[in-house]
mmCIF file of C-alpha atoms in Angstrom:
data_model
loop_
_atom_site.group_PDB
_atom_site.id
_atom_site.type_symbol
_atom_site.label_atom_id
_atom_site.label_comp_id
_atom_site.label_asym_id
_atom_site.label_seq_id
_atom_site.Cartn_x
_atom_site.Cartn_y
_atom_site.Cartn_z
ATOM 1 C CA MET A 1377 0.000 0.000 0.000
ATOM 2 C CA ARG A 1378 1.208 3.490 -0.851
ATOM 3 C CA GLY A 1379 -0.199 6.854 0.170
ATOM 4 C CA ALA A 1380 -2.164 5.438 3.129
ATOM 5 C CA TYR A 1381 -1.967 2.896 5.934
ATOM 6 C CA THR A 1382 -4.240 0.514 7.800
ATOM 7 C CA GLN A 1383 -4.918 1.241 11.463
ATOM 8 C CA LYS A 1384 -4.137 -2.382 12.282
ATOM 9 C CA ILE A 1385 -0.842 -3.682 10.883
ATOM 10 C CA ASN A 1386 -0.632 -7.426 11.465
ATOM 11 C CA TYR A 1387 0.507 -9.881 8.809
ATOM 12 C CA SER A 1388 0.388 -12.977 11.030
ATOM 13 C CA ASP A 1389 -3.110 -13.742 9.721
ATOM 14 C CA CYS A 1390 -1.636 -13.755 6.215
ATOM 15 C CA ILE A 1391 1.221 -16.118 7.067
ATOM 16 C CA TYR A 1392 -0.932 -18.657 8.905
ATOM 17 C CA GLY A 1393 -3.965 -18.232 6.647
ATOM 18 C CA ALA A 1394 -4.881 -19.149 3.081
ATOM 19 C CA ALA A 1395 -2.632 -16.428 1.628
ATOM 20 C CA GLY A 1396 0.474 -17.867 3.296
ATOM 21 C CA LYS A 1397 -0.281 -21.368 2.035
ATOM 22 C CA TYR A 1398 -0.674 -20.239 -1.584
ATOM 23 C CA TYR A 1399 1.919 -17.424 -1.815
ATOM 24 C CA GLN A 1400 4.877 -19.096 -0.137
ATOM 25 C CA ASP A 1401 7.487 -16.892 -1.864
ATOM 26 C CA ILE A 1402 6.028 -13.508 -0.821
ATOM 27 C CA ASP A 1403 7.715 -11.415 1.873
ATOM 28 C CA PHE A 1404 4.737 -10.744 4.142
ATOM 29 C CA SER A 1405 6.692 -8.213 6.205
ATOM 30 C CA GLU A 1406 5.655 -5.631 3.586
ATOM 31 C CA VAL A 1407 1.965 -6.545 3.937
ATOM 32 C CA MET A 1408 -0.349 -4.411 6.080
ATOM 33 C CA ASN A 1409 -2.878 -7.110 6.998
ATOM 34 C CA CYS A 1410 -5.297 -9.645 5.518
ATOM 35 C CA GLN A 1411 -8.512 -8.224 6.946
ATOM 36 C CA LYS A 1412 -11.652 -8.346 4.832
ATOM 37 C CA LYS A 1413 -12.796 -4.961 6.182
ATOM 38 C CA PRO A 1414 -9.628 -2.933 6.860
ATOM 39 C CA ILE A 1415 -9.776 0.610 8.241
ATOM 40 C CA ILE A 1416 -7.597 2.782 5.983
ATOM 41 C CA SER A 1417 -6.313 6.215 7.022
ATOM 42 C CA ASP A 1418 -4.640 8.924 4.981
ATOM 43 C CA LEU A 1419 -0.974 9.614 5.665
ATOM 44 C CA PRO A 1420 0.045 12.909 7.312
ATOM 45 C CA HIS A 1421 1.989 15.588 5.457
ATOM 46 C CA GLU A 1422 5.207 14.554 7.207
ATOM 47 C CA LYS A 1423 5.225 11.344 5.137
ATOM 48 C CA SER A 1424 5.276 13.187 1.805
ATOM 49 C CA ASN A 1425 8.975 12.482 1.256
ATOM 50 C CA ASP A 1426 8.947 8.932 2.590
ATOM 51 C CA THR A 1427 10.416 6.719 -0.128
ATOM 52 C CA GLN A 1428 8.631 3.570 1.086
ATOM 53 C CA VAL A 1429 5.046 4.754 1.378
ATOM 54 C CA ARG A 1430 4.986 7.842 -0.827
ATOM 55 C CA LYS A 1431 6.142 8.239 -4.439
ATOM 56 C CA LEU A 1432 2.516 8.795 -5.362
ATOM 57 C CA PRO A 1433 1.046 12.076 -6.653
ATOM 58 C CA SER A 1434 -1.684 13.773 -4.596
ATOM 59 C CA CYS A 1435 -1.140 11.619 -1.523
ATOM 60 C CA CYS A 1436 -0.556 12.399 2.146
ATOM 61 C CA ARG A 1437 -3.276 15.025 2.704
ATOM 62 C CA ASN A 1438 -3.820 14.020 6.326
ATOM 63 C CA GLY A 1439 -7.475 13.442 5.464
ATOM 64 C CA SER A 1440 -8.059 17.081 4.428
ATOM 65 C CA ILE A 1441 -8.885 18.240 0.904
ATOM 66 C CA LEU A 1442 -9.991 21.628 -0.424
ATOM 67 C CA PRO A 1443 -12.675 22.547 -2.978
ATOM 68 C CA THR A 1444 -11.416 22.829 -6.548
ATOM 69 C CA ILE A 1445 -12.315 26.527 -6.679
ATOM 70 C CA MET A 1446 -9.964 27.212 -3.749
ATOM 71 C CA ASP A 1447 -6.957 25.102 -4.761
ATOM 72 C CA SER A 1448 -7.205 22.477 -7.488
ATOM 73 C CA SER A 1449 -3.836 20.979 -6.503
ATOM 74 C CA GLN A 1450 -5.197 20.190 -3.017
ATOM 75 C CA SER A 1451 -8.633 18.981 -4.128
ATOM 76 C CA LYS A 1452 -7.955 15.245 -4.285
ATOM 77 C CA ALA A 1453 -6.232 12.547 -2.268
ATOM 78 C CA VAL A 1454 -4.831 9.334 -3.734
ATOM 79 C CA PHE A 1455 -3.652 6.058 -2.269
ATOM 80 C CA GLN A 1456 -2.734 2.782 -3.927
ATOM 81 C CA LEU A 1457 -3.802 -0.620 -2.631
ATOM 82 C CA GLN A 1458 -2.389 -3.858 -4.030
ATOM 83 C CA VAL A 1459 -4.666 -6.876 -3.631
ATOM 84 C CA TYR A 1460 -3.876 -10.538 -4.340
ATOM 85 C CA LYS A 1461 -6.312 -13.278 -5.244
ATOM 86 C CA ILE A 1462 -6.478 -16.543 -3.331
ATOM 87 C CA PRO A 1463 -8.123 -19.844 -4.287
ATOM 88 C CA PRO A 1464 -10.755 -20.569 -5.427
ATOM 89 C CA ASN A 1465 -11.122 -17.083 -7.007
ATOM 90 C CA MET A 1466 -8.097 -17.185 -9.330
ATOM 91 C CA ASN A 1467 -9.686 -15.950 -12.583
ATOM 92 C CA ARG A 1468 -7.570 -12.992 -13.767
ATOM 93 C CA THR A 1469 -10.337 -11.513 -15.899
ATOM 94 C CA ALA A 1470 -12.860 -11.496 -13.043
ATOM 95 C CA LEU A 1471 -12.189 -8.222 -11.231
ATOM 96 C CA TYR A 1472 -14.277 -7.238 -8.220
ATOM 97 C CA PRO A 1473 -13.929 -3.751 -6.704
ATOM 98 C CA PRO A 1474 -13.935 -3.205 -2.918
ATOM 99 C CA GLU A 1475 -17.486 -2.694 -1.670
ATOM 100 C CA LYS A 1476 -19.295 -1.312 1.381
ATOM 101 C CA TRP A 1477 -17.154 1.806 1.621
ATOM 102 C CA LYS A 1478 -17.540 3.906 4.753
ATOM 103 C CA ILE A 1479 -15.861 7.261 5.299
ATOM 104 C CA GLU A 1480 -15.455 8.688 8.786
ATOM 105 C CA GLY A 1481 -14.151 12.186 9.417
ATOM 106 C CA VAL A 1482 -13.647 14.653 12.240
ATOM 107 C CA VAL A 1483 -15.770 17.624 11.129
ATOM 108 C CA ASN A 1484 -18.339 15.707 9.069
ATOM 109 C CA LEU A 1485 -18.660 12.356 10.797
ATOM 110 C CA ASN A 1486 -21.159 10.526 8.616
ATOM 111 C CA TYR A 1487 -20.821 9.787 4.908
ATOM 112 C CA LYS A 1488 -23.108 7.493 2.957
ATOM 113 C CA CYS A 1489 -21.437 5.758 0.010
ATOM 114 C CA GLY A 1490 -23.118 4.163 -2.968
ATOM 115 C CA GLN A 1491 -22.230 1.035 -4.889
ATOM 116 C CA PRO A 1492 -19.161 0.998 -7.197
ATOM 117 C CA LEU A 1493 -20.019 1.953 -10.783
ATOM 118 C CA LYS A 1494 -17.717 0.906 -13.596
ATOM 119 C CA VAL A 1495 -16.460 3.849 -15.678
ATOM 120 C CA ASP A 1496 -13.830 4.398 -18.361
ATOM 121 C CA PRO A 1497 -10.340 3.216 -17.375
ATOM 122 C CA THR A 1498 -8.209 5.858 -15.688
ATOM 123 C CA LEU A 1499 -5.143 7.248 -17.495
ATOM 124 C CA PHE A 1500 -1.877 7.699 -15.597
ATOM 125 C CA PRO A 1501 1.355 9.477 -16.604
ATOM 126 C CA GLY A 1502 3.987 7.035 -17.770
ATOM 127 C CA THR A 1503 6.837 6.186 -15.395
ATOM 128 C CA SER A 1504 9.426 5.821 -18.169
ATOM 129 C CA GLY A 1505 9.940 9.566 -18.578
ATOM 130 C CA LEU A 1506 8.502 9.520 -22.094
ATOM 131 C CA GLN A 1507 5.391 11.367 -23.220
ATOM 132 C CA ALA A 1508 3.218 8.311 -22.790
ATOM 133 C CA THR A 1509 0.259 7.412 -20.606
ATOM 134 C CA SER A 1510 -0.639 4.163 -18.894
ATOM 135 C CA THR A 1511 -4.185 2.822 -18.786
ATOM 136 C CA ALA A 1512 -5.727 1.073 -15.815
ATOM 137 C CA MET A 1513 -7.235 -2.355 -16.402
ATOM 138 C CA ALA A 1514 -10.538 -1.235 -14.910
ATOM 139 C CA THR A 1515 -11.900 1.753 -12.980
ATOM 140 C CA TRP A 1516 -14.889 2.063 -10.679
ATOM 141 C CA GLN A 1517 -16.409 5.220 -9.266
ATOM 142 C CA ILE A 1518 -17.912 5.449 -5.783
ATOM 143 C CA VAL A 1519 -19.881 8.538 -4.733
ATOM 144 C CA CYS A 1520 -20.101 9.403 -1.027
ATOM 145 C CA ASN A 1521 -22.310 12.171 0.344
ATOM 146 C CA ILE A 1522 -22.532 13.715 3.786
ATOM 147 C CA SER A 1523 -25.524 12.295 5.621
ATOM 148 C CA ARG A 1524 -27.436 13.873 8.462
ATOM 149 C CA PRO A 1525 -26.223 12.465 11.793
ATOM 150 C CA LYS A 1526 -28.689 10.585 13.921
ATOM 151 C CA ASN A 1527 -29.868 12.185 17.116
ATOM 152 C CA GLY A 1528 -28.137 10.329 19.905
ATOM 153 C CA LYS A 1529 -28.842 10.429 23.592
ATOM 154 C CA SER A 1530 -26.410 12.570 25.560
ATOM 155 C CA ARG A 1531 -23.901 10.637 27.611
ATOM 156 C CA CYS A 1532 -22.963 13.531 29.854
ATOM 157 C CA CYS A 1533 -24.000 17.090 30.603
ATOM 158 C CA VAL A 1534 -22.552 20.305 32.002
ATOM 159 C CA SER A 1535 -24.132 22.867 34.318
ATOM 160 C CA PHE A 1536 -23.646 26.436 33.092
ATOM 161 C CA SER A 1537 -23.352 29.582 35.177
ATOM 162 C CA ALA A 1538 -22.229 33.178 34.658
ATOM 163 C CA TYR A 1539 -20.986 35.817 37.080
ATOM 164 C CA TYR A 1540 -23.736 38.260 36.018
ATOM 165 C CA ASN A 1541 -26.574 35.769 36.587
ATOM 166 C CA GLU A 1542 -27.706 34.568 39.991
ATOM 167 C CA SER A 1543 -29.159 31.362 38.536
ATOM 168 C CA VAL A 1544 -27.394 28.367 37.065
ATOM 169 C CA ILE A 1545 -28.641 26.129 34.256
ATOM 170 C CA PRO A 1546 -28.653 22.502 35.408
ATOM 171 C CA CYS A 1547 -28.510 19.391 33.273
ATOM 172 C CA GLU A 1548 -31.597 18.704 31.194
ATOM 173 C CA THR A 1549 -34.453 17.120 33.124
ATOM 174 C CA CYS A 1550 -37.798 15.748 32.068
ATOM 175 C CA ALA A 1551 -39.327 19.252 31.830
ATOM 176 C CA CYS A 1552 -39.789 19.807 35.542
ATOM 177 C CA GLY A 1553 -38.335 16.562 36.783
ATOM 178 C CA CYS A 1554 -41.052 14.012 36.175
ATOM 179 C CA ASP A 1555 -41.302 10.286 36.518
ATOM 180 C CA ALA A 1556 -42.184 8.017 33.598
ATOM 181 C CA ASP A 1557 -45.745 7.586 34.920
ATOM 182 C CA ASP A 1558 -46.429 11.324 35.296
ATOM 183 C CA LYS A 1559 -47.657 13.672 32.598
ATOM 184 C CA CYS A 1560 -45.268 16.472 31.684
ATOM 185 C CA ILE A 1561 -43.291 17.925 28.776
ATOM 186 C CA PRO A 1562 -40.473 15.487 27.906
ATOM 187 C CA ASN A 1563 -38.508 18.077 25.894
ATOM 188 C CA GLY A 1564 -39.043 21.010 28.236
ATOM 189 C CA LYS A 1565 -36.231 23.163 29.561
ATOM 190 C CA ALA A 1566 -34.722 22.480 32.945
ATOM 191 C CA MET A 1567 -35.679 24.804 35.791
ATOM 192 C CA LEU A 1568 -33.099 27.335 36.936
ATOM 193 C CA LEU A 1569 -31.414 26.723 40.269
ATOM 194 C CA PRO A 1570 -29.484 28.708 42.853
ATOM 195 C CA ALA A 1571 -25.772 27.999 42.812
ATOM 196 C CA GLU A 1572 -25.789 26.085 46.105
ATOM 197 C CA ALA A 1573 -28.353 23.629 44.701
ATOM 198 C CA LEU A 1574 -25.681 22.060 42.485
ATOM 199 C CA LEU A 1575 -24.213 20.480 45.620
ATOM 200 C CA ILE A 1576 -27.493 18.691 46.339
ATOM 201 C CA PRO A 1577 -28.305 15.291 44.775
ATOM 202 C CA PHE A 1578 -30.574 15.445 41.734
ATOM 203 C CA LYS A 1579 -33.554 13.828 43.440
ATOM 204 C CA ASN A 1580 -33.565 16.503 46.186
ATOM 205 C CA ARG A 1581 -33.473 19.603 43.968
ATOM 206 C CA THR A 1582 -37.204 19.946 43.267
ATOM 207 C CA THR A 1583 -37.964 21.910 46.442
ATOM 208 C CA LYS A 1584 -35.008 24.221 45.837
ATOM 209 C CA ALA A 1585 -36.046 24.782 42.215
ATOM 210 C CA LYS A 1586 -39.638 25.682 43.145
ATOM 211 C CA ALA A 1587 -38.553 27.986 45.968
ATOM 212 C CA TRP A 1588 -36.031 29.726 43.705
ATOM 213 C CA ALA A 1589 -38.651 30.170 40.963
ATOM 214 C CA SER A 1590 -41.109 31.729 43.434
ATOM 215 C CA LEU A 1591 -38.441 34.043 44.833
ATOM 216 C CA LYS A 1592 -37.301 35.230 41.379
ATOM 217 C CA HIS A 1593 -40.824 35.211 39.880
ATOM 218 C CA PHE A 1594 -39.962 32.565 37.278
ATOM 219 C CA LEU A 1595 -42.763 30.732 35.523
ATOM 220 C CA TYR A 1596 -42.890 27.007 36.227
ATOM 221 C CA ARG A 1597 -45.317 24.097 36.218
ATOM 222 C CA LYS A 1598 -46.891 23.883 39.648
ATOM 223 C CA SER A 1599 -47.955 20.303 38.905
ATOM 224 C CA CYS A 1600 -44.354 19.126 38.997
ATOM 225 C CA PRO A 1601 -43.871 15.971 41.049
ATOM 226 C CA ALA A 1602 -41.836 15.997 44.197
ATOM 227 C CA VAL A 1603 -38.975 13.909 42.767
ATOM 228 C CA THR A 1604 -36.655 15.039 39.995
ATOM 229 C CA ILE A 1605 -35.540 12.360 37.524
ATOM 230 C CA VAL A 1606 -32.550 13.430 35.451
ATOM 231 C CA GLU A 1607 -32.326 12.042 31.922
ATOM 232 C CA SER A 1608 -28.842 13.324 31.077
ATOM 233 C CA ALA A 1609 -26.192 12.732 33.666
#
């Protein structure tokens, strides 16, 4: 592999598996792994001059590319993956592209990729130094689009406060702190609290919240139950 790397580098599965039995003359120390679903990451910029993993145009972007209108030279990332066939699939003319692509990022976390579509073979500059081009045996195109992330339940929460506000915003509760059997507003905002109430356990804050709301003339549901159940903690 050039221009990228797999997050798990382990060629022991290749040596003791079907690949090692068939390709006995291959030096597996240069192999990344023999996983069917490898996780491939782009190389960082520091590897641009690495003679072993580089020597490939438009590689080593560290997973970041720019729109063509901003910088066309930084608008694509390339890596090369060499795959070997193992028995019983030894037909040279039967080429199958990698499927079930999944792209994970930092800013945009979710990408939905379609099925590979066969297109015209890609042309590459010749490596002989002559004005000639090389043609790929086959080329497939895979289109991936940013998908809307699913709404997940919060695993933690933070209480906010400011020096110019006497109240603090606690973690989200079930509107006014209601039990599953009570009727309330599930997506309602949490009631404001005095600062000292943050030191009290969640289930004992209802009285403090009601007293603070009456003192500061805040609107609140008077039908709130006596026990506060916190959903996000």
